XYZ file of C-alpha atoms in Angstrom:
747
model
C 57.406 -24.265 -12.901
C 54.983 -27.136 -12.634
C 55.220 -30.506 -14.697
C 52.791 -28.949 -17.447
C 54.684 -25.945 -17.806
C 51.941 -23.712 -15.978
C 53.250 -21.276 -13.313
C 52.437 -22.386 -9.716
C 50.363 -20.064 -8.148
C 51.554 -18.457 -4.596
C 49.408 -19.005 -1.578
C 48.475 -16.563 1.211
C 46.439 -17.166 4.487
C 45.453 -13.985 6.430
C 42.450 -12.436 8.094
C 40.728 -9.631 5.841
C 40.761 -6.344 7.990
C 39.110 -4.045 5.698
C 37.889 -3.539 2.075
C 39.535 -0.279 1.023
C 37.200 -0.416 -2.667
C 34.711 -2.741 -4.252
C 32.882 -2.440 -7.853
C 29.826 -4.155 -7.149
C 29.349 -4.860 -11.382
C 32.694 -6.590 -11.577
C 33.394 -7.713 -8.043
C 37.020 -6.324 -8.596
C 38.228 -5.705 -4.779
C 41.401 -3.759 -3.316
C 41.468 -5.122 0.120
C 43.932 -5.088 3.505
C 44.844 -8.411 5.099
C 46.845 -9.219 8.214
C 49.104 -12.440 7.288
C 49.998 -11.992 11.233
C 53.287 -10.346 10.426
C 52.830 -8.240 13.641
C 53.420 -4.500 14.152
C 50.296 -3.785 12.361
C 51.830 -4.610 9.202
C 48.938 -5.196 6.631
C 49.370 -7.011 2.999
C 47.353 -4.940 0.037
C 45.556 -7.828 -1.902
C 43.598 -6.916 -5.071
C 41.453 -9.287 -7.401
C 37.718 -10.539 -7.131
C 37.142 -11.249 -3.322
C 33.505 -11.740 -4.063
C 31.552 -12.588 -0.570
C 34.439 -11.940 1.435
C 33.570 -10.261 4.295
C 36.098 -8.276 6.976
C 37.093 -10.715 10.059
C 36.986 -13.594 7.882
C 40.257 -15.968 7.695
C 40.948 -16.119 3.906
C 43.274 -18.588 1.787
C 44.155 -16.761 -1.078
C 45.921 -18.108 -4.328
C 47.349 -15.611 -6.834
C 50.502 -14.162 -7.826
C 52.891 -11.293 -6.228
C 53.397 -8.319 -8.019
C 54.122 -4.465 -7.321
C 51.974 -1.201 -8.019
C 54.021 2.023 -8.991
C 52.006 4.129 -6.063
C 50.757 1.399 -3.593
C 54.042 -1.034 -3.329
C 54.107 -4.827 -2.880
C 50.450 -6.434 -3.471
C 48.862 -9.734 -3.848
C 46.701 -10.632 -6.766
C 44.242 -13.143 -5.757
C 42.940 -15.367 -8.847
C 40.733 -17.280 -6.292
C 40.006 -18.046 -2.591
C 38.160 -19.854 0.116
C 37.276 -19.308 3.369
C 38.675 -20.883 6.260
C 36.867 -20.369 9.756
C 39.172 -18.505 12.312
C 40.583 -20.759 15.345
C 41.682 -18.463 17.761
C 39.219 -16.309 20.398
C 40.073 -13.313 18.814
C 39.748 -14.233 15.094
C 36.220 -15.775 15.710
C 35.052 -12.444 18.072
C 36.023 -10.245 15.016
C 34.607 -12.812 12.372
C 31.401 -12.622 14.157
C 31.432 -9.238 14.686
C 31.663 -8.087 11.174
C 28.289 -7.876 9.882
C 28.586 -11.385 8.287
C 25.647 -12.858 10.425
C 22.627 -10.851 10.687
C 21.890 -9.853 14.313
C 25.435 -10.233 15.632
C 27.101 -6.662 16.010
C 30.567 -6.434 17.661
C 28.646 -6.219 21.004
C 26.707 -9.790 20.792
C 29.783 -10.941 19.108
C 31.945 -10.594 22.212
C 29.177 -11.843 24.474
C 28.750 -15.143 22.748
C 32.694 -15.532 22.525
C 33.173 -14.498 26.096
C 30.592 -17.615 26.965
C 31.665 -20.262 24.261
C 35.176 -19.538 23.551
C 36.927 -21.558 20.499
C 33.773 -23.617 20.526
C 31.733 -20.602 19.612
C 31.255 -21.560 15.670
C 30.864 -25.229 16.548
C 27.839 -24.434 18.909
C 26.537 -21.715 16.050
C 26.903 -24.598 13.205
C 25.832 -27.986 15.258
C 23.606 -26.446 18.398
C 22.460 -22.813 17.690
C 19.621 -23.398 20.634
C 22.689 -23.121 23.032
C 22.672 -19.603 22.419
C 20.156 -19.118 24.652
C 22.636 -19.624 27.299
C 24.319 -15.999 26.431
C 22.995 -13.148 28.821
C 20.961 -10.875 26.746
C 20.029 -13.220 24.065
C 16.480 -14.419 24.056
C 14.825 -16.998 22.136
C 13.584 -14.875 19.119
C 17.024 -13.298 18.435
C 18.886 -16.817 18.887
C 16.428 -18.496 16.498
C 17.391 -15.388 14.031
C 20.921 -15.894 14.166
C 20.630 -19.811 13.403
C 18.370 -18.923 10.392
C 21.270 -15.953 9.385
C 24.094 -18.399 9.658
C 22.613 -21.375 7.577
C 21.541 -18.775 4.931
C 24.981 -17.146 4.468
C 26.212 -20.568 4.195
C 24.307 -21.456 1.594
C 25.206 -17.796 -0.146
C 28.837 -18.751 0.258
C 28.198 -21.883 -1.868
C 26.264 -19.968 -4.454
C 29.105 -17.422 -4.537
C 31.578 -19.699 -4.989
C 30.053 -21.199 -8.206
C 29.723 -17.888 -9.252
C 32.835 -16.532 -8.554
C 34.541 -18.160 -11.535
C 32.212 -16.044 -14.069
C 32.775 -12.462 -11.974
C 28.921 -11.823 -10.624
C 28.794 -9.770 -7.860
C 28.197 -10.264 -4.286
C 25.049 -8.624 -4.161
C 23.553 -9.936 -7.259
C 24.695 -13.605 -5.983
C 22.482 -12.885 -2.810
C 19.986 -11.911 -5.060
C 19.911 -15.194 -7.297
C 19.762 -16.906 -4.079
C 16.933 -15.053 -2.592
C 14.962 -15.781 -5.675
C 15.780 -19.033 -6.327
C 17.255 -20.463 -2.990
C 18.332 -24.132 -3.069
C 17.603 -24.340 -6.621
C 20.036 -21.514 -7.120
C 22.920 -23.613 -8.751
C 20.614 -25.758 -10.658
C 18.998 -22.897 -12.362
C 22.438 -21.286 -12.890
C 23.949 -24.062 -14.493
C 20.942 -25.162 -16.635
C 18.883 -21.884 -17.401
C 21.429 -19.203 -17.071
C 18.818 -17.017 -19.583
C 16.275 -16.936 -16.967
C 18.431 -14.918 -14.675
C 18.441 -11.476 -17.224
C 14.305 -11.770 -17.088
C 13.969 -12.915 -13.409
C 16.674 -11.053 -11.258
C 17.079 -7.507 -11.219
C 20.324 -6.253 -11.720
C 21.482 -9.007 -13.992
C 21.025 -8.099 -17.920
C 21.644 -10.240 -20.729
C 25.327 -9.505 -20.984
C 25.930 -10.888 -17.166
C 23.576 -13.970 -17.960
C 25.669 -14.505 -21.353
C 28.781 -14.493 -19.593
C 27.761 -17.303 -16.693
C 25.980 -19.053 -19.796
C 29.596 -19.373 -21.903
C 31.156 -20.296 -18.509
C 28.252 -23.355 -17.797
C 29.280 -24.379 -21.545
C 26.178 -22.939 -23.448
C 26.835 -22.587 -27.361
C 27.565 -19.518 -28.664
C 25.008 -20.075 -31.663
C 22.421 -21.682 -29.464
C 18.673 -20.364 -30.428
C 18.308 -20.244 -26.344
C 20.972 -17.658 -26.412
C 19.733 -15.711 -29.544
C 16.298 -15.372 -28.431
C 17.288 -14.037 -24.930
C 19.705 -11.799 -26.730
C 16.992 -10.282 -29.168
C 14.509 -10.168 -25.593
C 17.219 -8.128 -23.957
C 17.977 -5.648 -27.053
C 14.055 -4.731 -27.072
C 13.875 -4.475 -23.471
C 17.125 -2.139 -23.352
C 15.091 0.039 -25.800
C 12.189 0.039 -23.503
C 14.696 1.572 -20.831
C 15.384 4.583 -23.588
C 11.412 4.912 -23.770
C 10.609 3.039 -26.845
C 7.701 0.772 -26.688
C 9.044 -1.285 -29.751
C 11.718 -1.234 -32.158
C 11.479 -1.615 -36.300
C 11.995 -5.339 -37.222
C 15.393 -4.169 -39.402
C 16.665 -2.296 -36.434
C 16.152 -5.296 -34.226
C 17.843 -7.834 -36.326
C 20.526 -5.567 -36.645
C 21.148 -4.848 -33.140
C 20.541 -8.904 -32.587
C 23.647 -9.637 -34.903
C 25.835 -6.982 -33.166
C 24.987 -7.956 -29.896
C 25.070 -11.601 -30.739
C 28.213 -11.525 -32.986
C 26.111 -14.316 -34.890
C 24.613 -14.711 -38.622
C 22.070 -12.523 -39.542
C 20.023 -15.674 -40.995
C 20.001 -17.163 -37.376
C 18.593 -14.101 -35.777
C 15.739 -13.782 -38.011
C 14.874 -17.440 -37.580
C 14.941 -17.201 -33.837
C 12.950 -13.670 -34.379
C 10.248 -15.625 -36.328
C 10.118 -18.115 -33.382
C 9.796 -15.850 -30.843
C 7.003 -14.214 -32.991
C 5.297 -17.735 -32.786
C 5.595 -17.887 -28.976
C 2.635 -16.444 -27.130
C 4.897 -15.054 -24.357
C 7.596 -14.342 -26.889
C 7.381 -10.767 -29.175
C 4.468 -9.492 -31.153
C 4.703 -8.426 -34.794
C 2.708 -5.922 -36.421
C 2.538 -2.963 -39.219
C 2.139 0.250 -37.948
C 2.737 3.694 -39.543
C 6.086 5.159 -39.844
C 6.481 8.124 -37.382
C 8.803 10.029 -39.838
C 6.086 9.689 -42.760
C 8.037 6.758 -44.697
C 6.199 3.162 -45.502
C 4.750 1.260 -42.786
C 7.165 -0.100 -40.457
C 7.128 -3.879 -39.194
C 7.311 -3.082 -35.304
C 8.285 -5.574 -32.782
C 6.787 -5.381 -29.202
C 7.726 -7.337 -26.246
C 4.405 -8.537 -25.319
C 3.750 -6.648 -22.081
C 4.035 -3.255 -23.883
C 1.790 -4.308 -27.079
C -1.037 -5.355 -24.540
C -0.749 -2.412 -22.496
C -0.859 -0.129 -26.037
C -3.903 -1.629 -27.068
C -5.006 -1.746 -23.495
C -4.437 2.166 -22.977
C -6.025 3.041 -26.260
C -9.164 0.808 -25.477
C -9.902 2.302 -22.312
C -9.384 6.234 -23.443
C -12.174 5.392 -26.201
C -14.354 3.459 -23.582
C -14.135 6.643 -21.469
C -14.647 8.978 -24.450
C -17.516 7.113 -25.336
C -19.302 6.389 -22.299
C -23.214 7.049 -22.221
C -23.429 7.993 -18.778
C -21.923 11.015 -17.200
C -20.761 11.036 -13.384
C -21.175 14.988 -13.633
C -24.338 15.432 -15.398
C -25.180 18.905 -13.998
C -22.423 20.529 -16.173
C -23.999 19.620 -19.315
C -26.375 22.399 -19.143
C -25.087 24.970 -16.546
C -25.106 28.739 -16.972
C -21.150 29.102 -17.171
C -21.197 33.030 -16.934
C -22.845 32.497 -13.582
C -20.708 29.285 -12.498
C -17.288 31.314 -13.263
C -18.643 34.798 -11.660
C -19.598 32.801 -8.572
C -16.038 31.209 -9.036
C -14.463 34.367 -9.228
C -15.861 35.358 -5.866
C -14.262 32.037 -4.248
C -11.053 32.405 -5.617
C -10.701 36.277 -5.788
C -9.672 36.210 -9.605
C -11.237 35.892 -13.224
C -10.302 33.098 -15.393
C -8.334 34.000 -18.967
C -10.555 32.929 -21.998
C -8.269 30.015 -22.699
C -8.431 28.570 -18.793
C -12.170 29.367 -19.262
C -12.162 26.828 -22.218
C -10.473 24.166 -19.924
C -12.543 24.385 -16.925
C -15.955 23.893 -19.459
C -13.756 21.043 -21.148
C -12.811 19.286 -17.771
C -16.186 19.562 -16.437
C -18.099 18.411 -19.793
C -15.972 15.865 -21.542
C -15.046 12.334 -20.074
C -11.252 12.771 -21.075
C -9.242 16.186 -21.646
C -5.868 17.165 -21.479
C -4.457 20.465 -20.115
C -1.000 21.676 -20.850
C 1.219 24.692 -21.106
C 4.551 26.027 -19.532
C 5.468 28.026 -16.307
C 3.376 31.050 -15.138
C 0.512 30.146 -17.756
C -2.044 29.456 -15.033
C -2.193 25.673 -15.120
C -2.454 25.663 -11.381
C -5.005 28.130 -10.838
C -7.230 26.325 -13.764
C -6.846 23.056 -11.774
C -7.895 24.876 -8.847
C -10.911 26.514 -10.555
C -12.028 22.828 -11.912
C -11.684 21.224 -8.530
C -14.163 24.183 -6.686
C -16.401 23.695 -9.130
C -16.831 19.625 -8.757
C -17.056 19.832 -5.397
C -19.529 22.825 -5.437
C -21.894 20.182 -7.354
C -20.950 17.457 -4.589
C -18.525 15.635 -7.385
C -16.479 12.996 -5.347
C -12.693 14.240 -6.827
C -9.799 12.305 -6.493
C -6.288 14.082 -6.918
C -2.831 12.167 -8.154
C 0.583 12.929 -9.539
C 3.193 10.354 -10.256
C 5.699 11.717 -7.413
C 5.575 12.511 -3.773
C 6.468 16.081 -4.242
C 3.907 16.764 -6.988
C 1.127 15.050 -5.184
C 2.258 17.279 -2.323
C 2.266 20.449 -4.498
C -1.299 19.261 -5.740
C -2.610 18.913 -2.339
C -1.216 22.586 -1.275
C -2.961 24.221 -4.437
C -6.399 22.581 -3.996
C -6.919 22.252 -0.353
C -7.494 18.419 -0.517
C -5.870 15.312 -0.117
C -3.671 14.067 -3.476
C -1.710 10.685 -3.447
C 1.084 9.363 -5.964
C -0.738 7.221 -8.472
C 0.850 3.973 -7.294
C -0.717 4.633 -4.011
C -4.194 5.855 -5.439
C -4.277 2.554 -7.382
C -2.427 0.317 -4.137
C -0.123 -1.482 -6.483
C 0.639 -4.554 -4.650
C 3.678 -6.795 -4.781
C 4.096 -8.412 -8.476
C 2.564 -4.783 -9.963
C -1.054 -5.469 -10.006
C -3.214 -2.785 -8.817
C -6.159 -2.955 -6.446
C -7.932 -0.800 -8.329
C -8.646 -1.685 -12.134
C -11.777 -2.140 -14.569
C -13.367 -4.680 -12.179
C -13.153 -2.633 -9.564
C -12.958 1.202 -10.678
C -11.995 4.505 -8.372
C -14.639 5.401 -6.544
C -14.756 8.828 -8.186
C -16.441 11.491 -10.418
C -13.458 13.583 -11.537
C -9.728 12.250 -11.631
C -7.222 14.892 -11.774
C -3.930 13.549 -12.572
C -0.870 16.626 -12.328
C 2.927 15.918 -14.076
C 1.216 14.031 -16.359
C 4.227 14.159 -19.077
C 5.878 11.890 -16.406
C 3.294 8.827 -16.931
C 4.774 6.067 -19.123
C 2.772 3.463 -21.017
C 2.538 0.775 -18.281
C 1.336 3.293 -15.839
C -0.969 5.189 -17.661
C -2.752 1.865 -18.822
C -2.953 1.146 -14.800
C -4.285 4.241 -14.267
C -6.762 4.529 -17.307
C -8.293 1.182 -16.446
C -8.885 2.098 -12.920
C -11.224 5.057 -14.173
C -15.136 4.258 -13.661
C -17.020 4.775 -16.810
C -18.873 7.873 -16.955
C -16.298 9.457 -14.497
C -14.013 12.185 -15.962
C -10.205 12.189 -16.172
C -8.345 15.327 -16.343
C -4.593 15.038 -17.218
C -2.512 18.067 -16.770
C 1.089 18.725 -17.766
C 3.758 20.288 -19.780
C 4.255 18.639 -23.019
C 7.320 20.580 -23.717
C 8.963 18.914 -20.782
C 11.262 15.571 -21.418
C 9.027 12.377 -21.805
C 8.945 9.948 -19.076
C 11.360 7.978 -17.843
C 9.848 4.542 -18.542
C 8.623 3.962 -22.394
C 6.216 5.757 -24.353
C 5.128 9.440 -24.448
C 1.657 9.096 -23.899
C 0.934 12.854 -22.977
C 2.402 13.660 -26.338
C 0.055 10.777 -27.971
C -3.081 11.987 -26.295
C -2.498 15.516 -27.605
C -2.133 14.505 -31.209
C -4.021 16.804 -33.578
C -5.860 13.828 -35.379
C -6.862 12.002 -32.144
C -10.092 12.066 -30.608
C -9.113 13.534 -26.823
C -9.977 16.953 -26.419
C -6.976 19.643 -25.248
C -6.511 23.225 -24.418
C -2.929 24.580 -24.161
C -2.426 27.732 -22.133
C 0.244 29.913 -23.730
C -0.834 33.561 -22.057
C 2.090 34.158 -19.268
C 0.607 36.088 -16.614
C 1.647 39.420 -15.425
C 2.754 38.487 -11.851
C 4.987 35.645 -13.488
C 6.263 37.879 -16.011
C 8.428 39.174 -13.034
C 10.041 36.071 -12.454
C 13.208 35.374 -14.270
C 13.007 31.546 -13.905
C 9.548 31.912 -16.103
C 10.639 34.079 -18.502
C 13.879 32.436 -19.183
C 11.975 28.835 -19.266
C 9.707 30.152 -21.815
C 12.835 31.889 -23.852
C 14.485 28.449 -23.543
C 11.368 26.717 -24.845
C 11.458 28.807 -27.910
C 15.217 28.685 -28.900
C 16.232 32.057 -27.447
C 19.076 32.234 -25.068
C 18.212 32.929 -21.410
C 19.009 36.653 -19.954
C 21.858 35.689 -17.402
C 22.492 39.479 -16.360
C 20.882 41.763 -14.034
C 18.092 39.248 -12.521
C 17.798 38.524 -8.872
C 16.969 34.574 -9.441
C 18.828 33.713 -12.496
C 22.408 33.399 -12.500
C 25.364 31.899 -14.811
C 29.016 31.310 -13.456
C 31.010 30.832 -16.389
C 33.737 28.147 -16.497
C 34.867 26.773 -19.885
C 36.733 23.924 -18.071
C 34.515 20.700 -17.640
C 36.429 19.657 -14.186
C 36.451 23.321 -12.711
C 32.444 23.418 -13.508
C 32.174 20.549 -11.753
C 33.778 21.912 -8.547
C 32.230 25.176 -8.784
C 28.947 23.634 -9.097
C 29.709 21.780 -5.371
C 30.666 25.309 -4.135
C 27.525 26.933 -5.343
C 25.073 24.505 -3.937
C 26.716 23.593 -0.572
C 28.211 27.224 0.438
C 27.231 30.056 -1.810
C 23.402 29.639 -2.266
C 23.066 28.447 1.396
C 25.236 31.744 2.771
C 23.303 34.403 0.175
C 19.796 33.111 0.194
C 19.257 30.928 3.957
C 18.419 27.848 1.895
C 19.178 24.122 3.533
C 21.475 22.454 0.956
C 20.048 19.441 1.547
C 16.447 20.066 1.752
C 16.027 23.297 -0.668
C 18.774 22.784 -3.456
C 19.189 20.630 -5.967
C 21.800 19.925 -8.531
C 20.821 18.886 -11.730
C 23.409 17.448 -14.286
C 22.407 16.668 -17.755
C 24.329 13.365 -17.563
C 25.648 10.765 -14.992
C 29.085 10.376 -16.106
C 31.782 12.750 -16.218
C 33.505 15.202 -14.199
C 30.747 17.579 -14.323
C 28.078 14.234 -13.783
C 25.748 13.316 -11.544
C 27.422 10.565 -10.276
C 31.209 12.585 -9.515
C 29.161 15.539 -8.093
C 27.443 13.308 -5.714
C 30.643 12.232 -3.862
C 31.821 15.688 -3.744
C 28.501 17.019 -2.174
C 27.884 14.206 0.076
C 31.531 15.229 1.455
C 30.335 18.827 1.806
C 27.016 18.306 3.005
C 27.343 14.834 5.253
C 30.562 14.075 5.793
C 32.079 11.356 7.639
C 32.102 12.326 11.393
C 33.657 10.091 14.217
C 30.961 8.057 16.182
C 28.479 8.287 12.726
C 27.655 4.758 11.443
C 28.368 4.173 7.674
C 27.789 1.669 5.317
C 30.254 1.118 1.990
C 28.683 -0.255 -0.525
C 30.356 -0.824 -4.036
C 31.777 2.753 -4.647
C 29.348 4.600 -2.464
C 29.223 5.274 1.426
C 25.967 5.589 3.110
C 25.429 7.944 6.158
C 22.462 9.250 8.301
C 21.452 12.188 7.031
C 22.008 11.285 3.300
C 19.704 12.443 0.404
C 19.368 9.060 -1.491
C 17.004 8.333 -4.333
C 15.287 4.728 -5.740
C 16.743 3.638 -8.965
C 14.217 0.585 -9.826
C 10.437 0.242 -9.300
C 10.145 -2.441 -6.423
C 6.579 -3.278 -5.864
C 7.628 -5.334 -2.727
C 9.003 -2.332 -0.668
C 6.883 0.179 1.371
C 2.999 0.010 1.430
C 2.249 0.096 -2.213
C 5.746 -0.341 -3.673
C 8.610 2.151 -4.108
C 9.293 3.571 -7.280
C 12.259 4.868 -9.711
C 12.711 8.258 -9.028
C 11.362 8.293 -5.184
C 13.588 10.614 -2.916
C 14.008 10.005 0.909
C 16.714 10.593 3.607
C 18.741 8.060 5.336
C 17.023 8.230 8.983
C 18.539 4.926 10.403
C 21.639 2.644 9.903
C 21.711 -0.106 12.080
C 24.995 -2.524 11.564
C 23.960 -5.136 13.764
C 20.571 -5.951 11.774
C 22.427 -4.860 8.592
C 19.530 -2.482 7.689
C 19.192 0.993 6.291
C 16.155 2.947 7.093
C 14.827 5.673 4.219
C 12.112 8.505 5.228
C 10.764 9.126 1.592
C 9.266 12.013 0.617
C 5.861 10.786 1.126
C 6.916 10.444 5.041
C 7.300 6.633 4.906
C 9.976 4.929 6.338
C 11.556 1.975 4.002
C 13.770 -0.423 5.185
C 16.979 -1.664 2.891
C 18.746 -4.756 3.759
C 22.344 -3.894 3.207
C 22.179 -6.470 0.226
C 19.757 -4.301 -1.446
C 21.419 -1.015 -1.483
C 22.242 -1.182 -4.797
C 18.587 0.006 -5.411
C 19.783 2.925 -3.796
C 21.733 6.020 -5.179
C 22.692 9.344 -3.759
C 20.723 11.880 -4.667
C 22.501 15.427 -3.968
C 22.741 15.350 -7.584
C 20.484 13.593 -10.104
C 20.184 13.689 -13.697
C 17.516 16.136 -15.311
C 15.686 13.209 -16.569
C 15.022 11.921 -12.935
C 14.304 15.011 -11.504
C 10.853 15.170 -13.807
C 7.825 15.905 -11.722
C 9.575 17.658 -8.941
C 10.197 20.864 -7.936
C 12.613 22.497 -5.617
C 13.632 26.212 -4.154
C 16.652 26.118 -6.041
C 18.292 24.200 -8.648
C 21.957 24.381 -9.801
C 22.527 22.960 -13.549
C 26.173 22.162 -14.778
C 26.198 22.810 -18.466
C 29.317 21.813 -20.043
C 30.967 20.517 -23.321
C 31.524 17.469 -21.614
C 27.880 16.926 -22.106
C 27.402 18.131 -25.558
C 25.343 14.959 -27.020
C 23.071 15.321 -24.416
C 22.581 19.200 -24.595
C 19.063 19.678 -26.034
C 16.573 22.114 -25.558
C 13.820 20.184 -23.418
C 16.147 18.995 -21.439
C 17.411 22.285 -20.288
C 14.119 23.460 -20.207
C 12.882 20.678 -17.947
C 15.895 21.290 -15.451
C 14.874 25.164 -15.436
C 11.155 24.558 -14.854
C 12.239 22.676 -11.462
C 13.021 25.730 -9.776
C 10.686 27.618 -7.849
C 12.512 30.439 -6.954
C 16.241 30.324 -8.211
C 18.441 29.085 -10.852
C 22.082 29.273 -11.045
C 23.686 27.758 -14.344
C 27.345 26.568 -14.308
C 29.544 26.056 -16.992
C 30.011 27.424 -20.737
C 28.053 30.037 -22.580
C 29.080 27.936 -25.457
C 27.677 24.797 -24.148
C 24.730 26.689 -23.187
C 24.202 27.653 -26.617
C 24.470 24.233 -27.938
C 21.699 23.497 -25.596
C 19.246 26.168 -26.371
C 19.660 25.651 -30.388
C 18.989 21.844 -30.666
C 15.681 20.363 -30.660
C 15.721 17.051 -29.679
C 15.243 14.800 -33.057
C 14.267 11.392 -31.281
C 10.791 10.675 -31.281
C 10.170 7.415 -29.534
C 8.551 4.656 -31.245
C 5.121 4.019 -29.759
C 1.839 3.459 -31.627
C -0.586 4.904 -29.304
C -1.476 8.075 -31.528
C -1.973 6.333 -34.583
C -3.810 3.715 -32.674
C -6.261 6.375 -31.027
C -7.055 8.270 -34.219
C -7.894 4.920 -36.339
C -4.671 4.540 -38.439
C -3.995 1.315 -37.443
C -6.740 -1.509 -38.232
C -6.974 -4.187 -35.945
C -5.518 -7.293 -37.369
C -2.250 -6.273 -38.319
C -0.310 -8.716 -36.156
C 1.777 -11.049 -38.064
């Protein structure tokens, strides 16, 4: 015992050999350390080893303990890095991937040349690295810069270690603020939640407590309210009713209601804080006081203003269709396409070519694609400039194949730049007479606003999508709002299923599900149910079906052609767990195949991955939430992984950015919107009971071109078909468009 009664911590020194497990969120790590006892005897250490790299010599303080399964282990409470002193230690330290540009081979060359002086040379005379055979001035300079950066990052990490911030987030804080990192963290911790992706209010709050900011500080309460609104936009809402926001704030912050109300009033008085406005209650009750984050309020007003501007434009960039002989035009079209349009398709064609804004909606097999092709053919015949776009790369490719014309993603069309501003906007509109956007159910409020802003006055905008699918991943439900009955936007809904589509079990069952009738699961060549009541077994069976059975029977490639779509991320049949099992089956570890462990995941060349945040800094025009690709390169020396996206763009990721990527052998149904796959496998289990809703199952089934396999419980399937989603999103686009919200409602 020490004199004050505290238990003295034990000290262990050793070289970090390997990290067995690391949780990027909490920083909790399980590692093996060589304490120099020889005979390959490694010690298991557990605890927060933030920033420690294999090869580093560590001085760890902590307590000895024992694990029932793993035996004797050391629980680390804090640690410091000791630079290694032996040639072998230095070689291992440098070759661990710690310094960008130095891998095992170059480490060996440097240490062979400088011996035990190596680290002193890199620290004090990095220009001397040019003496090493094969190291040119360019790489020498990069190594010197990387050494300095990792030293600075270490300093930030040591500071953050006490509050449990993960390595990747510490790196990001440093990239954002550089030498000011410690000052910002100490004095303005709530800035982190707004400025640094991956840090929410809860992490910032933990840091704020550690640096002594009071629990009832107005700064904390305001940051918490903005966080609650930000969380609600992640769930699809554009605003929250004031009463609900206050209740959420009290629960989150554990402070008095009066303080929350005061701080909300201060935020509403700040032009960059929040906006309060009276809006109609979507449920039909008395008006609500809506509270918006400023960008979402601006986007609603702007979107509605731009749609009205287009609808009311006096000029018309396709005037030739106002007095066309439609019978003659459609006969000419039938000669070109080899098929006549049904009456409702004909209505849609006329609408798109004569009205400035129009919506075309309908389920699978109802002829949306053929209608779009017909519109494009006629517009081109009149020499109109047609621009085609869709929210995802896959949907854009499909649109291009269908029409025989180039189609791009909306992001690429608008040429979004770092920071998210578009090259095309109201001041510099798109050079187009007709803009057609497919899969418009995926357009969230912010992207729809950017798109509509870029359409020139007099040009025609046609939005095409299936309104019965899930709404966008981002905030809003733009397609549904534009289709509101009392709104000014004209629309056609295709309802007739064409005869050839009636042969498809996928199409037939999609429509059955959408009308609340259970799908037919027997006797169809393209729609199957593998019954399994146990959720864990259903997870295993899902993997077997996707990785082995479908490839064997239908000759489909498990990585390119088959997609597992799970109702939720968590659980034994959730996308997270299934990804691990599918990776083992499809892209297993092989000797000589490089891999990078990051948090609980391992990345390998050949892995199917998806981007999980909008990043405007990556690629030619940003890489967006839901973009899918395949890992094509993994360079352990340069600490870089390369992904070829579905738009055939090579995008590089630093190892510190790998929390932007997740595996995509299995994805949640929400993340699959706008994509289409030859075959989908859908686990439907009682473990996902809360998520099982009709539009979720309908969206999953309509992702398949040829084949659907359901795996799981008949009871869960019945629940999904019966349950209509009650949750409408809080958005005021529809009442604004119809004029039910007077201007000047802002309080």
